PDB file of C-alpha atoms in Angstrom:
ATOM      1  CA  UNK C   1      94.950 115.651  87.642  1.00 54.00           C
ATOM      2  CA  UNK C   2      92.991 112.439  87.507  1.00 68.00           C
ATOM      3  CA  UNK C   3      89.382 113.154  87.769  1.00 74.00           C
ATOM      4  CA  UNK C   4      86.546 111.483  89.251  1.00 90.00           C
ATOM      5  CA  UNK C   5      84.206 109.591  87.117  1.00 95.00           C
ATOM      6  CA  UNK C   6      80.901 109.880  86.703  1.00 93.00           C
ATOM      7  CA  UNK C   7      78.968 107.135  89.301  1.00 93.00           C
ATOM      8  CA  UNK C   8      78.879 103.835  87.245  1.00 91.00           C
ATOM      9  CA  UNK C   9      76.821 101.225  88.223  1.00 93.00           C
ATOM     10  CA  UNK C  10      76.785  97.749  87.398  1.00 96.00           C
ATOM     11  CA  UNK C  11      75.928  96.086  83.865  1.00 97.00           C
ATOM     12  CA  UNK C  12      75.942  92.658  85.227  1.00 98.00           C
ATOM     13  CA  UNK C  13      75.513  91.071  88.579  1.00 97.00           C
ATOM     14  CA  UNK C  14      74.847  87.171  89.977  1.00 98.00           C
ATOM     15  CA  UNK C  15      76.312  84.504  91.527  1.00 98.00           C
ATOM     16  CA  UNK C  16      78.988  82.050  91.504  1.00 98.00           C
ATOM     17  CA  UNK C  17      78.393  78.627  92.930  1.00 98.00           C
ATOM     18  CA  UNK C  18      81.884  76.717  93.608  1.00 97.00           C
ATOM     19  CA  UNK C  19      81.405  73.742  94.349  1.00 96.00           C
ATOM     20  CA  UNK C  20      81.995  73.162  97.880  1.00 96.00           C
ATOM     21  CA  UNK C  21      78.149  75.260  99.584  1.00 97.00           C
ATOM     22  CA  UNK C  22      80.086  78.564  98.368  1.00 98.00           C
ATOM     23  CA  UNK C  23      78.273  81.608  96.667  1.00 98.00           C
ATOM     24  CA  UNK C  24      80.600  84.589  95.514  1.00 98.00           C
ATOM     25  CA  UNK C  25      78.113  87.928  95.189  1.00 98.00           C
ATOM     26  CA  UNK C  26      79.907  89.587  91.313  1.00 98.00           C
ATOM     27  CA  UNK C  27      79.035  91.951  90.147  1.00 98.00           C
ATOM     28  CA  UNK C  28      80.604  94.036  86.412  1.00 98.00           C
ATOM     29  CA  UNK C  29      80.672  97.122  86.068  1.00 97.00           C
ATOM     30  CA  UNK C  30      82.274  99.772  82.781  1.00 97.00           C
ATOM     31  CA  UNK C  31      82.116  98.036  78.724  1.00 98.00           C
ATOM     32  CA  UNK C  32      81.632  94.307  78.243  1.00 98.00           C
ATOM     33  CA  UNK C  33      84.137  95.234  75.378  1.00 98.00           C
ATOM     34  CA  UNK C  34      86.946  96.602  77.375  1.00 98.00           C
ATOM     35  CA  UNK C  35      90.068  96.141  79.234  1.00 98.00           C
ATOM     36  CA  UNK C  36      89.588  93.298  82.034  1.00 98.00           C
ATOM     37  CA  UNK C  37      90.925  94.541  85.736  1.00 98.00           C
ATOM     38  CA  UNK C  38      89.625  92.556  88.512  1.00 98.00           C
ATOM     39  CA  UNK C  39      88.690  94.320  92.201  1.00 98.00           C
ATOM     40  CA  UNK C  40      90.170  92.679  95.177  1.00 98.00           C
ATOM     41  CA  UNK C  41      88.837  93.764  98.662  1.00 98.00           C
ATOM     42  CA  UNK C  42      90.257  94.639 102.009  1.00 97.00           C
ATOM     43  CA  UNK C  43      89.337  92.303 105.697  1.00 96.00           C
ATOM     44  CA  UNK C  44      90.194  90.211 104.414  1.00 97.00           C
ATOM     45  CA  UNK C  45      86.130  89.905 105.090  1.00 97.00           C
ATOM     46  CA  UNK C  46      85.200  93.713 104.554  1.00 97.00           C
ATOM     47  CA  UNK C  47      82.990  92.795 101.530  1.00 96.00           C
ATOM     48  CA  UNK C  48      82.589  95.196  98.087  1.00 95.00           C
ATOM     49  CA  UNK C  49      81.575  98.869  98.237  1.00 88.00           C
ATOM     50  CA  UNK C  50      78.559  98.895  97.559  1.00 86.00           C
ATOM     51  CA  UNK C  51      78.590 102.237  95.701  1.00 87.00           C
ATOM     52  CA  UNK C  52      79.217 103.209  92.506  1.00 89.00           C
ATOM     53  CA  UNK C  53      82.783 102.886  91.457  1.00 90.00           C
ATOM     54  CA  UNK C  54      84.293 106.630  90.388  1.00 94.00           C
ATOM     55  CA  UNK C  55      87.661 105.734  89.151  1.00 94.00           C
ATOM     56  CA  UNK C  56      87.822 103.129  86.003  1.00 97.00           C
ATOM     57  CA  UNK C  57      86.946 105.230  82.669  1.00 97.00           C
ATOM     58  CA  UNK C  58      83.627 102.884  82.530  1.00 97.00           C
ATOM     59  CA  UNK C  59      83.923 103.675  78.181  1.00 97.00           C
ATOM     60  CA  UNK C  60      87.971 101.714  78.846  1.00 97.00           C
ATOM     61  CA  UNK C  61      87.352  99.331  82.011  1.00 98.00           C
ATOM     62  CA  UNK C  62      84.780  95.787  82.561  1.00 98.00           C
ATOM     63  CA  UNK C  63      85.404  95.680  86.081  1.00 98.00           C
ATOM     64  CA  UNK C  64      84.772  93.043  87.766  1.00 98.00           C
ATOM     65  CA  UNK C  65      83.929  92.922  90.923  1.00 98.00           C
ATOM     66  CA  UNK C  66      83.483  90.213  94.253  1.00 98.00           C
ATOM     67  CA  UNK C  67      82.535  89.563  97.821  1.00 98.00           C
ATOM     68  CA  UNK C  68      85.618  86.845  98.822  1.00 98.00           C
ATOM     69  CA  UNK C  69      83.647  84.677 101.111  1.00 98.00           C
ATOM     70  CA  UNK C  70      81.350  84.361 104.111  1.00 98.00           C
ATOM     71  CA  UNK C  71      81.060  88.428 103.950  1.00 98.00           C
ATOM     72  CA  UNK C  72      79.178  91.006 101.904  1.00 97.00           C
ATOM     73  CA  UNK C  73      76.153  89.339  99.445  1.00 98.00           C
ATOM     74  CA  UNK C  74      78.268  85.653  99.415  1.00 98.00           C
ATOM     75  CA  UNK C  75      77.099  82.876 101.547  1.00 98.00           C
ATOM     76  CA  UNK C  76      76.863  81.507 103.188  1.00 98.00           C
ATOM     77  CA  UNK C  77      77.438  84.320 105.605  1.00 98.00           C
ATOM     78  CA  UNK C  78      80.174  84.037 108.303  1.00 98.00           C
ATOM     79  CA  UNK C  79      78.138  85.730 111.066  1.00 98.00           C
ATOM     80  CA  UNK C  80      76.233  82.821 111.114  1.00 98.00           C
ATOM     81  CA  UNK C  81      78.593  80.365 113.962  1.00 97.00           C
ATOM     82  CA  UNK C  82      77.208  77.297 112.679  1.00 97.00           C
ATOM     83  CA  UNK C  83      79.608  78.261 109.001  1.00 97.00           C
ATOM     84  CA  UNK C  84      82.770  76.172 108.325  1.00 94.00           C
ATOM     85  CA  UNK C  85      85.604  79.065 107.849  1.00 97.00           C
ATOM     86  CA  UNK C  86      87.718  75.122 106.658  1.00 96.00           C
ATOM     87  CA  UNK C  87      86.012  76.295 103.670  1.00 97.00           C
ATOM     88  CA  UNK C  88      87.887  79.519 103.689  1.00 98.00           C
ATOM     89  CA  UNK C  89      91.373  80.162 102.850  1.00 98.00           C
ATOM     90  CA  UNK C  90      94.211  82.041 101.109  1.00 98.00           C
ATOM     91  CA  UNK C  91      93.887  78.746  98.270  1.00 98.00           C
ATOM     92  CA  UNK C  92      90.532  78.965  98.381  1.00 98.00           C
ATOM     93  CA  UNK C  93      90.313  82.212  97.449  1.00 98.00           C
ATOM     94  CA  UNK C  94      92.804  82.277  94.800  1.00 98.00           C
ATOM     95  CA  UNK C  95      90.820  79.291  93.181  1.00 98.00           C
ATOM     96  CA  UNK C  96      87.897  81.629  93.627  1.00 98.00           C
ATOM     97  CA  UNK C  97      89.585  84.366  92.090  1.00 98.00           C
ATOM     98  CA  UNK C  98      90.543  82.460  88.776  1.00 98.00           C
ATOM     99  CA  UNK C  99      87.114  80.208  88.872  1.00 98.00           C
ATOM    100  CA  UNK C 100      85.049  83.485  88.478  1.00 98.00           C
ATOM    101  CA  UNK C 101      87.694  84.982  85.720  1.00 98.00           C
ATOM    102  CA  UNK C 102      87.174  81.733  83.812  1.00 98.00           C
ATOM    103  CA  UNK C 103      83.324  81.932  84.162  1.00 98.00           C
ATOM    104  CA  UNK C 104      83.022  85.262  82.732  1.00 98.00           C
ATOM    105  CA  UNK C 105      85.773  84.636  79.617  1.00 98.00           C
ATOM    106  CA  UNK C 106      88.117  87.100  80.435  1.00 98.00           C
ATOM    107  CA  UNK C 107      92.098  85.841  79.599  1.00 98.00           C
ATOM    108  CA  UNK C 108      93.902  87.907  81.391  1.00 98.00           C
ATOM    109  CA  UNK C 109      93.435  91.175  83.374  1.00 98.00           C
ATOM    110  CA  UNK C 110      94.452  94.214  85.555  1.00 98.00           C
ATOM    111  CA  UNK C 111      94.465  93.253  89.706  1.00 98.00           C
ATOM    112  CA  UNK C 112      93.895  95.439  92.314  1.00 98.00           C
ATOM    113  CA  UNK C 113      93.355  95.299  96.678  1.00 98.00           C
ATOM    114  CA  UNK C 114      93.625  97.847  98.927  1.00 97.00           C
ATOM    115  CA  UNK C 115      95.347  96.567 102.375  1.00 97.00           C
ATOM    116  CA  UNK C 116      94.124  92.326 102.494  1.00 98.00           C
ATOM    117  CA  UNK C 117      93.280  92.795  99.149  1.00 98.00           C
ATOM    118  CA  UNK C 118      96.835  93.995  97.807  1.00 98.00           C
ATOM    119  CA  UNK C 119      98.565  90.553 100.206  1.00 98.00           C
ATOM    120  CA  UNK C 120      95.600  88.651  97.755  1.00 98.00           C
ATOM    121  CA  UNK C 121      96.541  90.636  94.624  1.00 98.00           C
ATOM    122  CA  UNK C 122     100.402  89.363  94.749  1.00 98.00           C
ATOM    123  CA  UNK C 123      99.639  86.178  95.784  1.00 98.00           C
ATOM    124  CA  UNK C 124      97.427  85.440  92.507  1.00 98.00           C
ATOM    125  CA  UNK C 125      98.938  86.867  90.628  1.00 98.00           C
ATOM    126  CA  UNK C 126     102.586  84.842  92.312  1.00 98.00           C
ATOM    127  CA  UNK C 127     100.652  82.168  91.101  1.00 98.00           C
ATOM    128  CA  UNK C 128      98.701  82.887  87.902  1.00 98.00           C
ATOM    129  CA  UNK C 129     101.059  85.041  86.938  1.00 98.00           C
ATOM    130  CA  UNK C 130      99.441  83.799  83.225  1.00 98.00           C
ATOM    131  CA  UNK C 131      96.598  86.006  83.500  1.00 98.00           C
ATOM    132  CA  UNK C 132      97.232  89.112  85.073  1.00 98.00           C
ATOM    133  CA  UNK C 133      98.541  91.675  83.106  1.00 98.00           C
ATOM    134  CA  UNK C 134      99.264  94.341  84.960  1.00 98.00           C
ATOM    135  CA  UNK C 135      98.774  95.527  89.559  1.00 98.00           C
ATOM    136  CA  UNK C 136      97.722  97.958  91.299  1.00 98.00           C
ATOM    137  CA  UNK C 137      98.190  98.111  94.916  1.00 98.00           C
ATOM    138  CA  UNK C 138      97.812 100.553  97.443  1.00 98.00           C
ATOM    139  CA  UNK C 139      97.861  99.837 102.058  1.00 97.00           C
ATOM    140  CA  UNK C 140     100.455  96.871 101.521  1.00 98.00           C
ATOM    141  CA  UNK C 141     100.700  94.009 103.458  1.00 98.00           C
ATOM    142  CA  UNK C 142     102.070  90.758 102.641  1.00 98.00           C
ATOM    143  CA  UNK C 143     100.451  88.662 105.739  1.00 98.00           C
ATOM    144  CA  UNK C 144     103.570  88.027 107.101  1.00 98.00           C
ATOM    145  CA  UNK C 145     103.677  86.835 111.385  1.00 97.00           C
ATOM    146  CA  UNK C 146     105.936  89.700 111.937  1.00 97.00           C
ATOM    147  CA  UNK C 147     103.272  92.222 110.505  1.00 98.00           C
ATOM    148  CA  UNK C 148     100.251  90.249 111.383  1.00 98.00           C
ATOM    149  CA  UNK C 149     101.702  90.456 114.985  1.00 97.00           C
ATOM    150  CA  UNK C 150     102.817  93.983 114.799  1.00 97.00           C
ATOM    151  CA  UNK C 151      99.037  95.125 113.917  1.00 97.00           C
ATOM    152  CA  UNK C 152      97.436  93.383 116.764  1.00 97.00           C
ATOM    153  CA  UNK C 153     100.726  93.222 119.206  1.00 96.00           C
ATOM    154  CA  UNK C 154     103.287  96.337 118.222  1.00 96.00           C
ATOM    155  CA  UNK C 155     100.882  99.133 117.773  1.00 96.00           C
ATOM    156  CA  UNK C 156     100.334  98.366 121.649  1.00 96.00           C
ATOM    157  CA  UNK C 157     103.330 100.937 122.188  1.00 95.00           C
ATOM    158  CA  UNK C 158     101.451 103.918 120.520  1.00 94.00           C
ATOM    159  CA  UNK C 159      98.074 103.046 121.763  1.00 94.00           C
ATOM    160  CA  UNK C 160      98.454 101.825 124.934  1.00 96.00           C
ATOM    161  CA  UNK C 161      95.144 102.295 126.228  1.00 97.00           C
ATOM    162  CA  UNK C 162      93.497 101.235 123.900  1.00 96.00           C
ATOM    163  CA  UNK C 163      95.606  98.146 123.392  1.00 97.00           C
ATOM    164  CA  UNK C 164      94.874  96.974 127.102  1.00 97.00           C
ATOM    165  CA  UNK C 165      91.211  96.775 126.292  1.00 97.00           C
ATOM    166  CA  UNK C 166      91.738  95.067 123.385  1.00 97.00           C
ATOM    167  CA  UNK C 167      93.807  91.808 125.895  1.00 97.00           C
ATOM    168  CA  UNK C 168      90.750  92.308 127.865  1.00 96.00           C
ATOM    169  CA  UNK C 169      87.769  91.354 126.578  1.00 96.00           C
ATOM    170  CA  UNK C 170      88.502  88.174 126.143  1.00 95.00           C
ATOM    171  CA  UNK C 171      88.409  86.208 128.802  1.00 94.00           C
ATOM    172  CA  UNK C 172      91.193  86.316 131.196  1.00 91.00           C
ATOM    173  CA  UNK C 173      92.717  83.522 130.925  1.00 88.00           C
ATOM    174  CA  UNK C 174      93.093  83.819 127.141  1.00 91.00           C
ATOM    175  CA  UNK C 175      95.025  87.391 127.730  1.00 92.00           C
ATOM    176  CA  UNK C 176      98.517  86.023 127.038  1.00 87.00           C
ATOM    177  CA  UNK C 177      97.664  83.320 124.746  1.00 86.00           C
ATOM    178  CA  UNK C 178      96.776  84.039 121.337  1.00 93.00           C
ATOM    179  CA  UNK C 179      94.580  86.878 121.095  1.00 96.00           C
ATOM    180  CA  UNK C 180      93.443  86.185 117.131  1.00 97.00           C
ATOM    181  CA  UNK C 181      92.377  82.732 118.228  1.00 96.00           C
ATOM    182  CA  UNK C 182      90.264  84.130 121.430  1.00 97.00           C
ATOM    183  CA  UNK C 183      87.986  86.264 119.210  1.00 98.00           C
ATOM    184  CA  UNK C 184      87.965  83.385 116.702  1.00 97.00           C
ATOM    185  CA  UNK C 185      86.532  81.834 118.982  1.00 97.00           C
ATOM    186  CA  UNK C 186      84.804  84.451 120.300  1.00 97.00           C
ATOM    187  CA  UNK C 187      82.952  84.986 117.475  1.00 97.00           C
ATOM    188  CA  UNK C 188      81.559  81.914 116.531  1.00 97.00           C
ATOM    189  CA  UNK C 189      80.030  81.527 120.265  1.00 97.00           C
ATOM    190  CA  UNK C 190      75.982  80.104 119.713  1.00 97.00           C
ATOM    191  CA  UNK C 191      74.917  83.776 121.594  1.00 97.00           C
ATOM    192  CA  UNK C 192      74.680  86.150 119.190  1.00 97.00           C
ATOM    193  CA  UNK C 193      75.295  89.166 121.553  1.00 98.00           C
ATOM    194  CA  UNK C 194      79.075  87.676 122.250  1.00 98.00           C
ATOM    195  CA  UNK C 195      79.252  87.152 119.483  1.00 98.00           C
ATOM    196  CA  UNK C 196      78.695  91.426 118.600  1.00 98.00           C
ATOM    197  CA  UNK C 197      80.277  92.370 121.321  1.00 98.00           C
ATOM    198  CA  UNK C 198      83.539  90.767 120.954  1.00 98.00           C
ATOM    199  CA  UNK C 199      83.418  92.216 117.192  1.00 98.00           C
ATOM    200  CA  UNK C 200      82.694  95.511 118.727  1.00 97.00           C
ATOM    201  CA  UNK C 201      85.662  95.221 120.782  1.00 98.00           C
ATOM    202  CA  UNK C 202      88.400  94.558 117.825  1.00 98.00           C
ATOM    203  CA  UNK C 203      87.420  96.742 115.741  1.00 97.00           C
ATOM    204  CA  UNK C 204      87.518  99.384 118.598  1.00 97.00           C
ATOM    205  CA  UNK C 205      91.390  98.489 118.448  1.00 97.00           C
ATOM    206  CA  UNK C 206      91.351  98.700 114.928  1.00 96.00           C
ATOM    207  CA  UNK C 207      89.223 102.045 115.041  1.00 95.00           C
ATOM    208  CA  UNK C 208      92.023 103.350 118.050  1.00 95.00           C
ATOM    209  CA  UNK C 209      95.369 102.377 115.515  1.00 95.00           C
ATOM    210  CA  UNK C 210      94.285 104.333 112.029  1.00 93.00           C
ATOM    211  CA  UNK C 211      92.484 107.658 114.283  1.00 89.00           C
ATOM    212  CA  UNK C 212      96.412 109.082 114.959  1.00 79.00           C
ATOM    213  CA  UNK C 213      96.882 108.585 110.833  1.00 84.00           C
ATOM    214  CA  UNK C 214      96.368 111.691 109.138  1.00 80.00           C
ATOM    215  CA  UNK C 215      93.222 112.151 107.397  1.00 81.00           C
ATOM    216  CA  UNK C 216      92.122 109.108 109.922  1.00 78.00           C
ATOM    217  CA  UNK C 217      87.977 108.590 109.980  1.00 78.00           C
ATOM    218  CA  UNK C 218      86.364 107.711 113.342  1.00 78.00           C
ATOM    219  CA  UNK C 219      84.415 104.456 113.446  1.00 81.00           C
ATOM    220  CA  UNK C 220      86.243 103.841 109.830  1.00 84.00           C
ATOM    221  CA  UNK C 221      86.496  99.764 111.017  1.00 89.00           C
ATOM    222  CA  UNK C 222      83.147  99.726 113.096  1.00 86.00           C
ATOM    223  CA  UNK C 223      81.101 101.851 110.429  1.00 89.00           C
ATOM    224  CA  UNK C 224      79.554  97.883 110.047  1.00 91.00           C
ATOM    225  CA  UNK C 225      75.644  97.034 110.453  1.00 94.00           C
ATOM    226  CA  UNK C 226      76.067  93.964 113.359  1.00 95.00           C
ATOM    227  CA  UNK C 227      76.332  90.566 111.429  1.00 97.00           C
ATOM    228  CA  UNK C 228      78.751  92.182 108.569  1.00 97.00           C
ATOM    229  CA  UNK C 229      81.133  93.792 111.602  1.00 97.00           C
ATOM    230  CA  UNK C 230      81.059  89.385 113.054  1.00 98.00           C
ATOM    231  CA  UNK C 231      82.123  88.172 109.667  1.00 98.00           C
ATOM    232  CA  UNK C 232      84.458  90.449 109.190  1.00 98.00           C
ATOM    233  CA  UNK C 233      86.605  90.401 112.664  1.00 98.00           C
ATOM    234  CA  UNK C 234      85.442  86.249 112.153  1.00 98.00           C
ATOM    235  CA  UNK C 235      87.250  86.062 109.175  1.00 98.00           C
ATOM    236  CA  UNK C 236      90.655  87.795 110.147  1.00 98.00           C
ATOM    237  CA  UNK C 237      90.656  86.954 113.466  1.00 98.00           C
ATOM    238  CA  UNK C 238      90.673  83.179 111.212  1.00 98.00           C
ATOM    239  CA  UNK C 239      92.836  84.477 108.777  1.00 98.00           C
ATOM    240  CA  UNK C 240      95.480  85.777 110.742  1.00 98.00           C
ATOM    241  CA  UNK C 241      95.872  83.841 113.414  1.00 96.00           C
ATOM    242  CA  UNK C 242      96.304  81.212 110.837  1.00 97.00           C
ATOM    243  CA  UNK C 243      99.076  83.255 108.803  1.00 97.00           C
ATOM    244  CA  UNK C 244      96.468  83.515 105.716  1.00 98.00           C
ATOM    245  CA  UNK C 245      98.369  79.495 105.049  1.00 98.00           C
ATOM    246  CA  UNK C 246     101.010  81.126 103.656  1.00 98.00           C
ATOM    247  CA  UNK C 247     104.956  80.501 104.701  1.00 97.00           C
ATOM    248  CA  UNK C 248     106.739  83.985 106.284  1.00 97.00           C
ATOM    249  CA  UNK C 249     107.927  86.081 104.174  1.00 97.00           C
ATOM    250  CA  UNK C 250     106.614  83.785 100.667  1.00 98.00           C
ATOM    251  CA  UNK C 251     105.540  86.499  98.431  1.00 98.00           C
ATOM    252  CA  UNK C 252     108.159  88.512  98.916  1.00 98.00           C
ATOM    253  CA  UNK C 253     110.140  85.712  98.205  1.00 98.00           C
ATOM    254  CA  UNK C 254     108.411  84.045  95.097  1.00 98.00           C
ATOM    255  CA  UNK C 255     108.439  88.341  93.801  1.00 98.00           C
ATOM    256  CA  UNK C 256     110.186  87.448  90.806  1.00 97.00           C
ATOM    257  CA  UNK C 257     107.706  85.279  89.680  1.00 98.00           C
ATOM    258  CA  UNK C 258     106.167  88.656  89.170  1.00 98.00           C
ATOM    259  CA  UNK C 259     108.565  89.534  86.703  1.00 97.00           C
ATOM    260  CA  UNK C 260     107.586  90.965  83.708  1.00 96.00           C
ATOM    261  CA  UNK C 261     104.914  92.265  85.010  1.00 98.00           C
ATOM    262  CA  UNK C 262     103.524  95.864  85.514  1.00 98.00           C
ATOM    263  CA  UNK C 263     103.331  97.002  89.497  1.00 98.00           C
ATOM    264  CA  UNK C 264     102.561 100.450  90.697  1.00 98.00           C
ATOM    265  CA  UNK C 265     102.408  99.962  95.223  1.00 98.00           C
ATOM    266  CA  UNK C 266     101.050 103.185  96.647  1.00 98.00           C
ATOM    267  CA  UNK C 267     101.688 103.371 100.168  1.00 98.00           C
ATOM    268  CA  UNK C 268     101.346 105.658 103.001  1.00 97.00           C
ATOM    269  CA  UNK C 269     104.532 107.212 104.817  1.00 97.00           C
ATOM    270  CA  UNK C 270     102.467 107.087 108.144  1.00 96.00           C
ATOM    271  CA  UNK C 271     100.489 103.904 108.661  1.00 96.00           C
ATOM    272  CA  UNK C 272     100.309 102.454 111.579  1.00 94.00           C
ATOM    273  CA  UNK C 273      98.466  99.396 110.603  1.00 95.00           C
ATOM    274  CA  UNK C 274     100.897  98.477 107.681  1.00 95.00           C
ATOM    275  CA  UNK C 275     104.368  99.551 107.803  1.00 96.00           C
ATOM    276  CA  UNK C 276     105.934 101.345 105.047  1.00 97.00           C
ATOM    277  CA  UNK C 277     108.615  98.190 105.078  1.00 98.00           C
ATOM    278  CA  UNK C 278     106.523  95.875 103.696  1.00 98.00           C
ATOM    279  CA  UNK C 279     105.702  97.446 100.198  1.00 98.00           C
ATOM    280  CA  UNK C 280     108.966  98.505 100.832  1.00 98.00           C
ATOM    281  CA  UNK C 281     110.497  95.097 100.847  1.00 98.00           C
ATOM    282  CA  UNK C 282     108.211  94.081  97.466  1.00 98.00           C
ATOM    283  CA  UNK C 283     109.120  97.187  95.717  1.00 98.00           C
ATOM    284  CA  UNK C 284     112.775  96.174  95.171  1.00 98.00           C
ATOM    285  CA  UNK C 285     112.252  91.865  94.756  1.00 98.00           C
ATOM    286  CA  UNK C 286     109.282  92.899  92.156  1.00 97.00           C
ATOM    287  CA  UNK C 287     111.272  93.214  89.001  1.00 95.00           C
ATOM    288  CA  UNK C 288     109.913  96.434  87.133  1.00 91.00           C
ATOM    289  CA  UNK C 289     107.727  97.631  89.140  1.00 97.00           C
ATOM    290  CA  UNK C 290     106.911 101.548  91.515  1.00 98.00           C
ATOM    291  CA  UNK C 291     105.964 102.526  94.476  1.00 98.00           C
ATOM    292  CA  UNK C 292     105.419 105.800  95.699  1.00 98.00           C
ATOM    293  CA  UNK C 293     105.312 106.218  99.118  1.00 98.00           C
ATOM    294  CA  UNK C 294     102.678 109.445  99.948  1.00 97.00           C
ATOM    295  CA  UNK C 295     103.236 112.156 102.787  1.00 96.00           C
ATOM    296  CA  UNK C 296     100.479 113.626 103.687  1.00 93.00           C
ATOM    297  CA  UNK C 297      98.603 109.485 104.631  1.00 95.00           C
ATOM    298  CA  UNK C 298      98.026 106.345 106.143  1.00 94.00           C
ATOM    299  CA  UNK C 299      96.326 103.509 105.965  1.00 94.00           C
ATOM    300  CA  UNK C 300      92.992 105.638 105.625  1.00 91.00           C
ATOM    301  CA  UNK C 301      94.407 106.972 102.204  1.00 92.00           C
ATOM    302  CA  UNK C 302      94.333 110.836 101.306  1.00 93.00           C
ATOM    303  CA  UNK C 303      93.591 112.705  98.019  1.00 93.00           C
ATOM    304  CA  UNK C 304      96.615 111.857  97.661  1.00 95.00           C
ATOM    305  CA  UNK C 305      96.987 108.883  97.616  1.00 96.00           C
ATOM    306  CA  UNK C 306      93.968 108.318  96.063  1.00 95.00           C
ATOM    307  CA  UNK C 307      95.103 110.081  92.725  1.00 96.00           C
ATOM    308  CA  UNK C 308      98.371 108.341  92.203  1.00 97.00           C
ATOM    309  CA  UNK C 309      96.112 105.446  92.729  1.00 97.00           C
ATOM    310  CA  UNK C 310      93.372 106.561  89.509  1.00 97.00           C
ATOM    311  CA  UNK C 311      96.645 107.435  87.995  1.00 96.00           C
ATOM    312  CA  UNK C 312      98.076 103.962  87.551  1.00 97.00           C
ATOM    313  CA  UNK C 313      94.402 102.682  86.331  1.00 97.00           C
ATOM    314  CA  UNK C 314      94.645 106.000  83.505  1.00 97.00           C
ATOM    315  CA  UNK C 315      97.957 104.434  82.124  1.00 96.00           C
ATOM    316  CA  UNK C 316      97.029 101.482  82.376  1.00 97.00           C
ATOM    317  CA  UNK C 317      93.507 101.791  80.324  1.00 96.00           C
ATOM    318  CA  UNK C 318      95.611 102.075  76.659  1.00 91.00           C
ATOM    319  CA  UNK C 319      98.458  99.485  77.526  1.00 87.00           C
TER     320      UNK C 319
END
C-alpha cells in the first residue's frame, strides 16, 4: 500500500514570460533539492489543480506544476475572444516545457500526466529524450484523429441522446460538418452568452461520456467557473480540430525514441473517452515500458488506478 502524503503547498510560485505575449503560471512543491518532476495537466486547457498535492513524497521530490497556455492562471486567458489561438499549439507547449526546465535550472526530470497530459508527456519525451528520466502517465491518449473522432462522434452509439444534444447545439448548417470547428467558432464569439452556452453544451457531452463509467463523477467536466469552462472548451476544440498538429499515429510510430526511458502507463478498462487500445499500442511500441489495465476504472479513475500511479512515482523517487 502507498499512503497519501500530508498536503504539500508550493514553496515557490512565479510567471514565465515566453517572449510572444504569453505568461505561464508555475509553482514548485516539495524539496528544492529533491528529484525533479513535472506534472502536465489535461484538457488541453484544464489548468493545474489549485489544491495541494498528496501523491508525491515532499522530502524526495521537487515537483513542478504549471498552467499551459491561455488557461488557469496563465495569461492571456482563452475566455477572451481576442486572444490569438495561433500561438497555442503542441509545438508551443513542448517549447514551453523546455523553457520552464531551463528557467528552473533542471537537467532532467520525471514527466507525469493524464489524458491530454499523457499525449503531451509522450510528445515532449520523444522530442527531448535526453531531458526525461522517467514517464508516468494515466488515461492514455495519443491524440490521433481516429481517437478524437471516437470521442466526439463514435461514443454516440453509447449516448445517442446526449450526442444529439451536443450536435444540435451548433448552427444547423454546421451539424453535419466539422463539429469541433463549429464549437471553436462559438467559444470565440463576441457575445459572452454565446460563448458560455457553447462551453456548457460541450461539457455536458464530456460529462455524459464519463457518467456511465465505474466511478463516473457527475459534473466532472462542468464543475468549473464560467471563464474556465470557456477556455477549456475553446482550447480543446482548437487542439483537437487540428489533430493536435501531430501526424496521424506519430506518437506511437516514434515510441522507439523512448528506449531507455522507464515508462509506466496506467489505464482504465472501461475508459470510454480513451479506449484501452491506444495504451496497449503505445506500450507495445515503447521498449521497456509497463502497462497496467485497471479493471474497475474508466477515464474518471479509481482507487486502484490512483494507487498504481503512486506506486510508480514511489518506485522512481530514489532512481
